[in-house]
Coordinates of C-alpha atoms in Angstrom, one line a residue:
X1 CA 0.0 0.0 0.0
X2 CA 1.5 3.2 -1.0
X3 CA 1.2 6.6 0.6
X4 CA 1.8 9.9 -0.5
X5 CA 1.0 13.3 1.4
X6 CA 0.4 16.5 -0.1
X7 CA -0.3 14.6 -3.5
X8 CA -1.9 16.0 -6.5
X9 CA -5.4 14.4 -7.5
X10 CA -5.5 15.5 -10.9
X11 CA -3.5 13.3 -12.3
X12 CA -5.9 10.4 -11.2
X13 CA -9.3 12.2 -12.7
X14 CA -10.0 12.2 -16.6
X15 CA -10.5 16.4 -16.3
X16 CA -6.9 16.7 -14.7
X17 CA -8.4 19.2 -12.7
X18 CA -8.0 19.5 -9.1
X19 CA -6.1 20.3 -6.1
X20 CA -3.6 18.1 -4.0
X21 CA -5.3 15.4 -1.1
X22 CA -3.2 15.9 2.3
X23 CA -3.0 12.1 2.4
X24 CA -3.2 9.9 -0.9
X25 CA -3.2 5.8 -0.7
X26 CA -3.0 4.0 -2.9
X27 CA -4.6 0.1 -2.4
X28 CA -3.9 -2.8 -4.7
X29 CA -5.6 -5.6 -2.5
X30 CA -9.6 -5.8 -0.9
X31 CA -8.2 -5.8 2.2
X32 CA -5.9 -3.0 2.1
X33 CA -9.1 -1.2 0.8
X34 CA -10.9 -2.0 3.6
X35 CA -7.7 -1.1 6.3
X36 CA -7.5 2.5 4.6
X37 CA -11.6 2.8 5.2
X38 CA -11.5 1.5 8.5
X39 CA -8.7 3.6 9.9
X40 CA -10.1 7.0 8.2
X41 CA -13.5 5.8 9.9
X42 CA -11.7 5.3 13.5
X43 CA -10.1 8.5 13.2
X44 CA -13.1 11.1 12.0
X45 CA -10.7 12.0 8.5
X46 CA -13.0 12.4 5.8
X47 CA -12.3 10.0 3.0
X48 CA -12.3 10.4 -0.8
X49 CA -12.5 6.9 -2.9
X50 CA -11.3 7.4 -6.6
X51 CA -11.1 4.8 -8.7
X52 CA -10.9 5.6 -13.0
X53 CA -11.5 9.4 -12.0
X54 CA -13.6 9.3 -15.0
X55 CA -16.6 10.9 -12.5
X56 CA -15.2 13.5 -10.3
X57 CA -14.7 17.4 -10.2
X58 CA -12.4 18.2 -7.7
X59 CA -12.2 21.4 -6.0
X60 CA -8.8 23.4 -7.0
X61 CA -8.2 23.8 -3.3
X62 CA -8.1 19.9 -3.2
X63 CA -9.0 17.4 -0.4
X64 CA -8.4 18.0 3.3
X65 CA -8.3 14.4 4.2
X66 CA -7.6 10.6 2.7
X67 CA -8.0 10.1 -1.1
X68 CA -8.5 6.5 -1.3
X69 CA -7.2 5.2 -4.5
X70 CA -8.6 2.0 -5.1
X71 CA -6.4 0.0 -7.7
X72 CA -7.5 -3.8 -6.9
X73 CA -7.2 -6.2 -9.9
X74 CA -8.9 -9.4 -10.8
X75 CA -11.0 -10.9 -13.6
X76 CA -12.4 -14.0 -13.6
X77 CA -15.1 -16.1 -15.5
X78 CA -17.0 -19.0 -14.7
X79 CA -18.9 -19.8 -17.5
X80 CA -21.1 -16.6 -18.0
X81 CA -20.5 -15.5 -14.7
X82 CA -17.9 -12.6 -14.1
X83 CA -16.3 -11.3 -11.5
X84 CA -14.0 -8.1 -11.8
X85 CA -12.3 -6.3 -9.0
X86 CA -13.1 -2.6 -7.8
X87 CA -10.3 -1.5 -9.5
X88 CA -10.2 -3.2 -13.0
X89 CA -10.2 -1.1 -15.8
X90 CA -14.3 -1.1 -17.3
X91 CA -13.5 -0.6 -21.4
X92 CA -10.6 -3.6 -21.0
X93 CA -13.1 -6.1 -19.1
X94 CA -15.8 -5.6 -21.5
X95 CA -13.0 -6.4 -24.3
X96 CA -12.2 -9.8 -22.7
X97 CA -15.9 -10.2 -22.4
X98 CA -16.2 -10.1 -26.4
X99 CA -13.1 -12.1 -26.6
X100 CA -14.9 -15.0 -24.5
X101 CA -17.5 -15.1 -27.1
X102 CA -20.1 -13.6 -23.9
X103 CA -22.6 -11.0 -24.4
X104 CA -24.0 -8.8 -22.4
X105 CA -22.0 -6.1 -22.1
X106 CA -21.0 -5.1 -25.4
X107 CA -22.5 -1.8 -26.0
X108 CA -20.6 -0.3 -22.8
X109 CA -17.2 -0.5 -24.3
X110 CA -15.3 2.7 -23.9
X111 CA -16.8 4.0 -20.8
X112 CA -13.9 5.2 -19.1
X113 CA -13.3 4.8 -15.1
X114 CA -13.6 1.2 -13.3
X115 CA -15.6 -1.5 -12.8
X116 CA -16.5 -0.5 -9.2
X117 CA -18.0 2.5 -10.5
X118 CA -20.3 0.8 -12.8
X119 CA -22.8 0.2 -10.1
X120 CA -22.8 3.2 -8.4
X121 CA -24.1 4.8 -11.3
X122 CA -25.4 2.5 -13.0
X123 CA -23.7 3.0 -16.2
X124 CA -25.3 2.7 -19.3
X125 CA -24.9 3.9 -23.0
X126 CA -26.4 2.4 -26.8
X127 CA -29.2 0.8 -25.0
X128 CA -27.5 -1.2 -22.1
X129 CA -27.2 -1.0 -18.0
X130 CA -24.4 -2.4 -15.8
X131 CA -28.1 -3.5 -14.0
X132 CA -29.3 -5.6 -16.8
X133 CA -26.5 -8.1 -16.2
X134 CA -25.3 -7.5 -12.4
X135 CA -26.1 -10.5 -10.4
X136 CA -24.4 -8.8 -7.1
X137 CA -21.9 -6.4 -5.7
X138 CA -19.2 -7.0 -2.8
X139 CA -19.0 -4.2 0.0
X140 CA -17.6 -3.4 2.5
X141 CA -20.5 -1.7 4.8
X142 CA -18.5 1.2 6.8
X143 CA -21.8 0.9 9.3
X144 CA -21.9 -2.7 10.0
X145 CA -18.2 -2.7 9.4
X146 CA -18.3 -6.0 7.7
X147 CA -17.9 -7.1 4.1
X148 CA -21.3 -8.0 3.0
X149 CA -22.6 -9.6 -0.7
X150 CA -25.5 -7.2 -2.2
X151 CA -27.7 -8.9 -5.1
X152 CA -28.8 -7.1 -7.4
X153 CA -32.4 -6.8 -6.5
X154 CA -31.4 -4.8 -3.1
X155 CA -29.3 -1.9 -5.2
X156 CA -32.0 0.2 -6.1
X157 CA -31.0 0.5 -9.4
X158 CA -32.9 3.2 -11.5
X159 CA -31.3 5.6 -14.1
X160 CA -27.8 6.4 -13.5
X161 CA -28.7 5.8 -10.1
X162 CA -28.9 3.0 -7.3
X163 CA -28.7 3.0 -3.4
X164 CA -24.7 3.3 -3.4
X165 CA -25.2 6.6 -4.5
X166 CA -28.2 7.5 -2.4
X167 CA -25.8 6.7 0.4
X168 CA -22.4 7.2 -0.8
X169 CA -20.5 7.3 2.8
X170 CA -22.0 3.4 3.6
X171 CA -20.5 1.2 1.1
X172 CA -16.9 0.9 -0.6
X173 CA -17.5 -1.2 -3.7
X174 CA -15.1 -4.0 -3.3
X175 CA -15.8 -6.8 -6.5
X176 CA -18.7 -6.6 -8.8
X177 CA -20.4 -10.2 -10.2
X178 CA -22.3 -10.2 -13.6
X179 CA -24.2 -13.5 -15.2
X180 CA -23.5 -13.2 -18.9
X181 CA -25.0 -14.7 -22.1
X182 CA -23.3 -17.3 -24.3
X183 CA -25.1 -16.5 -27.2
X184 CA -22.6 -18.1 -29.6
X185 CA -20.5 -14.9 -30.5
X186 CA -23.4 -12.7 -30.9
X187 CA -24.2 -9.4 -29.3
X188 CA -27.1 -9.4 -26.7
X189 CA -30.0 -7.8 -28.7
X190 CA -29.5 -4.2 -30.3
X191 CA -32.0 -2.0 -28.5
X192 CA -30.7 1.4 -29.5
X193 CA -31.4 2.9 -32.7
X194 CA -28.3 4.8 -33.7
X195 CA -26.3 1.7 -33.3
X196 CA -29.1 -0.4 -35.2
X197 CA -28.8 2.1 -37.5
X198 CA -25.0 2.3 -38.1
X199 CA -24.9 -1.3 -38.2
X200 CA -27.1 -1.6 -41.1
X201 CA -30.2 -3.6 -39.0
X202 CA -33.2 -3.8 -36.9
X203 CA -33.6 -3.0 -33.3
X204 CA -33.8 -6.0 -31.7
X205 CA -31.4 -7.5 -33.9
X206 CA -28.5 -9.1 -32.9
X207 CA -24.7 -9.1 -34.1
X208 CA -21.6 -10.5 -33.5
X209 CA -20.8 -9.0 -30.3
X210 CA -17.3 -7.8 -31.1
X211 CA -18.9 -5.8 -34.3
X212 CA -21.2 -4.8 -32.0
X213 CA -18.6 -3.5 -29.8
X214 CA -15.8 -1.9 -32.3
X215 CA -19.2 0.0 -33.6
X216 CA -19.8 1.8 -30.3
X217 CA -16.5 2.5 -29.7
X218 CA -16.2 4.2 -33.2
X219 CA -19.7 5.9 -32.6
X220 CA -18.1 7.4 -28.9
X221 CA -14.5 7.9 -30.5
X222 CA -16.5 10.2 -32.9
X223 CA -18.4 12.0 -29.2
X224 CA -14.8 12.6 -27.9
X225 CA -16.1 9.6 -25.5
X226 CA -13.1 7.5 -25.6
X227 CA -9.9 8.2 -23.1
X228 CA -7.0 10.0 -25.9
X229 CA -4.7 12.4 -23.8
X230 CA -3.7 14.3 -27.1
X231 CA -7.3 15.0 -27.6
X232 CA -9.0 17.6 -25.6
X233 CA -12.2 17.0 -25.9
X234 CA -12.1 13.7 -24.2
X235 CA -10.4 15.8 -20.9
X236 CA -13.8 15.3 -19.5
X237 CA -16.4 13.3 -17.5
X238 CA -17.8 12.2 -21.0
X239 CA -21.7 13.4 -20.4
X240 CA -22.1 16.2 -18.1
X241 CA -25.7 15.8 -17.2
X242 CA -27.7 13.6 -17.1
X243 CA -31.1 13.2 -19.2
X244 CA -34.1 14.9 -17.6
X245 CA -37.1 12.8 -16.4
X246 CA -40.0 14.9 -16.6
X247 CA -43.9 14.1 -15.2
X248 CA -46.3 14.4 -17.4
X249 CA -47.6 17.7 -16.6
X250 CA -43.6 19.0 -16.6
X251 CA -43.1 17.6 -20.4
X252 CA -46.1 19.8 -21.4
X253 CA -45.4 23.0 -19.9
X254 CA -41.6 22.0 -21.5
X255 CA -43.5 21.3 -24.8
X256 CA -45.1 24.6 -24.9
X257 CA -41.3 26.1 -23.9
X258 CA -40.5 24.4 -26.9
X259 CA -43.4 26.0 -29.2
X260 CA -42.4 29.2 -28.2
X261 CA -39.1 29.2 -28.5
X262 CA -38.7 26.9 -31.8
X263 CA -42.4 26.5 -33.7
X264 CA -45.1 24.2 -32.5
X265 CA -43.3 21.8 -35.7
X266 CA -40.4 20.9 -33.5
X267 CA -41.0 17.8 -31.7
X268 CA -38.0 17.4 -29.0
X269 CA -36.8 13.4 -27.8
X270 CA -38.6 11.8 -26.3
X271 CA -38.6 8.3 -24.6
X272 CA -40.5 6.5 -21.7
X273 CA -39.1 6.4 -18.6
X274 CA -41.5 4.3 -16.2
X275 CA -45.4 5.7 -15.5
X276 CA -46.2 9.5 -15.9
X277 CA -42.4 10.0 -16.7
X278 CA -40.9 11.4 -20.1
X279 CA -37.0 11.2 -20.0
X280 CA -35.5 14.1 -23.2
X281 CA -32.2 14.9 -24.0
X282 CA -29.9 16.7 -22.3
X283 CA -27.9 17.2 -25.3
X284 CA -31.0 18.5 -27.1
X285 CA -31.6 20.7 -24.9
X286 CA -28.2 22.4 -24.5
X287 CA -27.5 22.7 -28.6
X288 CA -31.0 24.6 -28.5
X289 CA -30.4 26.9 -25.1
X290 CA -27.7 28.2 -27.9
X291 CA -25.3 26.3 -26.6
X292 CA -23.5 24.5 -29.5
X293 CA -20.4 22.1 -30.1
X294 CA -17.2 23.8 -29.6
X295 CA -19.1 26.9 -27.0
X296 CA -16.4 29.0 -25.2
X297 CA -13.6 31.0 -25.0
X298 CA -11.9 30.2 -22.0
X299 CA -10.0 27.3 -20.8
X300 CA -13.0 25.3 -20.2
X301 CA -15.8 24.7 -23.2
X302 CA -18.4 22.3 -24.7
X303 CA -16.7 19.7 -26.5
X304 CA -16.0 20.4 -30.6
X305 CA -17.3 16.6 -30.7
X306 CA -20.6 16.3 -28.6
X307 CA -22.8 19.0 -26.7
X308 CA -23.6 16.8 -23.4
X309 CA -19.3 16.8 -22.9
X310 CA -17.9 19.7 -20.9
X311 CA -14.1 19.9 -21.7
X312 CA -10.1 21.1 -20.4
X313 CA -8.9 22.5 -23.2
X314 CA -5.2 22.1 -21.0
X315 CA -5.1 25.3 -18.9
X316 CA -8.6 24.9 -16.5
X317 CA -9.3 25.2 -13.5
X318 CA -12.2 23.2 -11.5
X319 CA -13.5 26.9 -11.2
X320 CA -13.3 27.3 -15.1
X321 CA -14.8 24.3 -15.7
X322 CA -17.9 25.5 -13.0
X323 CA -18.6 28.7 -14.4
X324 CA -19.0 27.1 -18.2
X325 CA -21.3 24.2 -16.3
X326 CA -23.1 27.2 -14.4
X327 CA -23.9 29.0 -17.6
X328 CA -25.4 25.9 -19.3
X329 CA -27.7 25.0 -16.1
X330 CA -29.2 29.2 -16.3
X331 CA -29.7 29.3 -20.1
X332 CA -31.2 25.9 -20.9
X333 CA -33.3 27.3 -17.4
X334 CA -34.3 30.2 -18.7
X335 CA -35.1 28.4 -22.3
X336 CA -37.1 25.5 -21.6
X337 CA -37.6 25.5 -17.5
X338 CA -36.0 22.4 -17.1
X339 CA -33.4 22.2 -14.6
X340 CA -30.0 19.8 -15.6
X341 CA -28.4 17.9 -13.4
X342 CA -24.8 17.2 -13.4
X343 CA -24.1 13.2 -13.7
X344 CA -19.9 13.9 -12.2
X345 CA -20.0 13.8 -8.3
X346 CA -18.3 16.5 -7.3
X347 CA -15.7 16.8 -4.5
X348 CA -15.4 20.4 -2.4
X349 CA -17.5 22.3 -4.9
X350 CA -21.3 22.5 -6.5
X351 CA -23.2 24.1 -9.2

């Protein structure tokens, strides 16, 4: 276990933005993890976990406490079952997935950060959830100060949500189980349209599940959604916010926002999202507050690649970076009286 004081943190986040952590450990093994969480519980020091950094804004003043960098390794499949540890990198698992001829998991290649992340958030993108193929998480529960074994039906999991996030200071993801499908090289079914689309088939179709998976990476390599340090518009958290879910009587007041401000032609997404709920796009919404690819003149600015991607062009600040995420929030406000939400968690700062 290695231990650093005064340590910068932005090294370790995907904005390479923040301030220094007075105390930075880094863990390799579960229990190492749980020794740095139990002594930071014992003595009152507030505690950071960071795992891909692919989710955090960091304050520039940094972390007065323990960042807890959790670097645990493991893969391992049984079958169709999977087990990766905390700290094993997401985009390579779901490779070695493909490579096992499993699906599953396909269309959530690239997604940067690691696979003890995946939960918390429930990460999803092209039509898939981490919650459509978790079977159970491994924790270690900071209240009952035990290692307990979550199934998935006790997470909570909802969009981009679950109960590790409701309560983010109770459990420290430790492994993370999946049951897979052998469905002889093919992908599980295509559910989201774009990718139906660029593949050439139906919805519901399936493919082979590595074309499956080279086709969303080339569909987020062309969001600036894949990890490239010479390219600044993937110095981000990929998607900023996260899509709106609106009640019914919300989505008509926005629709009449839109009529106004657009025509009473423009029809914006729209997509179910469980009863008297609309979900529409964040990104919609922010190209037509006036807020297109490429906005800004500072340090900090939407992504030339993808409106839903705030961006480091190099020289940012968090600060930077909060202003620009301040000024989308009031004018897609002010536009269409919906309020975004920012999907990062952020560390010493808010919106």
């Amino acid at each position: 276990m290695q231990e650093l004081h005064d340590a910068p943190l932005a090294p370790l986040t995907t904005f390479r933005l923040g301030g220094p952590a007075t105390r930075l450990i880094t863990a390799t093994t579960d229990d190492e993890v749980i020794a740095a969480v139990r002594e930071a519980d014992a003595t009152g020091t507030p505690l950071l976990l960071i795992g891909g950094g692919s989710n955090l804004v960091i304050a520039d003043k940094g972390f007065e406490g323990t960042a807890l960098h959790i670097a645990t390794t493991g893969f391992t499949l049984d079958g169709t079952r999977l087990e990766l540890a905390a700290g094993e990198n997401w985009s390579d698992a779901v490779a070695r997935t493909v490579e096992a001829g499993l699906a599953g998991i396909e269309c959530l290649a690239g997604i940067p950060g690691s696979a003890g992340a995946t939960p918390i958030q429930n990460v999803g993108a092209y039509g898939q959830e981490v919650s459509a193929t978790l079977s159970e998480v491994v924790a270690y529960d900071r209240r009952a100060d035990a290692v307990v074994t979550i199934p998935a039906a006790d997470c909570a999991f909802s969009y981009r949500h679950s109960r590790f996030k409701a309560e983010p200071d109770r459990h420290v993801v430790l492994r993370v189980r999946f049951e897979l499908e052998d469905a002889d090289g093919l992908s599980a079914p295509i559910k989201y349209a774009e990718t139906a689309r660029v593949l050439g088939v139906g919805v519901g179709d399936r493919v082979p599940a590595d074309t499956a998976r080279r086709t969303v990476l080339s569909l987020r390599a062309g969001k600036g959604m894949v990890l490239d340090p010479d390219d600044h518009d993937t110095w981000s958290a990929g998607s900023f916010f996260t899509n709106p879910v609106l009640t019914e009587s919300a989505y008509e007041a926005f629709l009449a926002r839109v009529a106004d401000r657009l025509g009473a032609d423009i029809a914006p997404p729209a997509f179910p999202a469980g009863e008297g709920r609309i979900k529409t796009s964040a990104a919609w919404l922010i190209d037509k507050a006036g807020f297109t690819k490429g906005y800004g003149t500072g340090p900090a600015r939407i992504s030339t690649k993808h409106t839903l991607a705030l961006t480091n062009r190099g020289e940012a600040t968090t600060e930077d970076l909060l202003a620009l995420a301040r000024e989308v929030v009031a004018g897609v406000e002010a536009a269409f009286g919906v309020t975004l939400v920012n999907e990062p968690v952020t560390v010493g700062v808010s919106l």
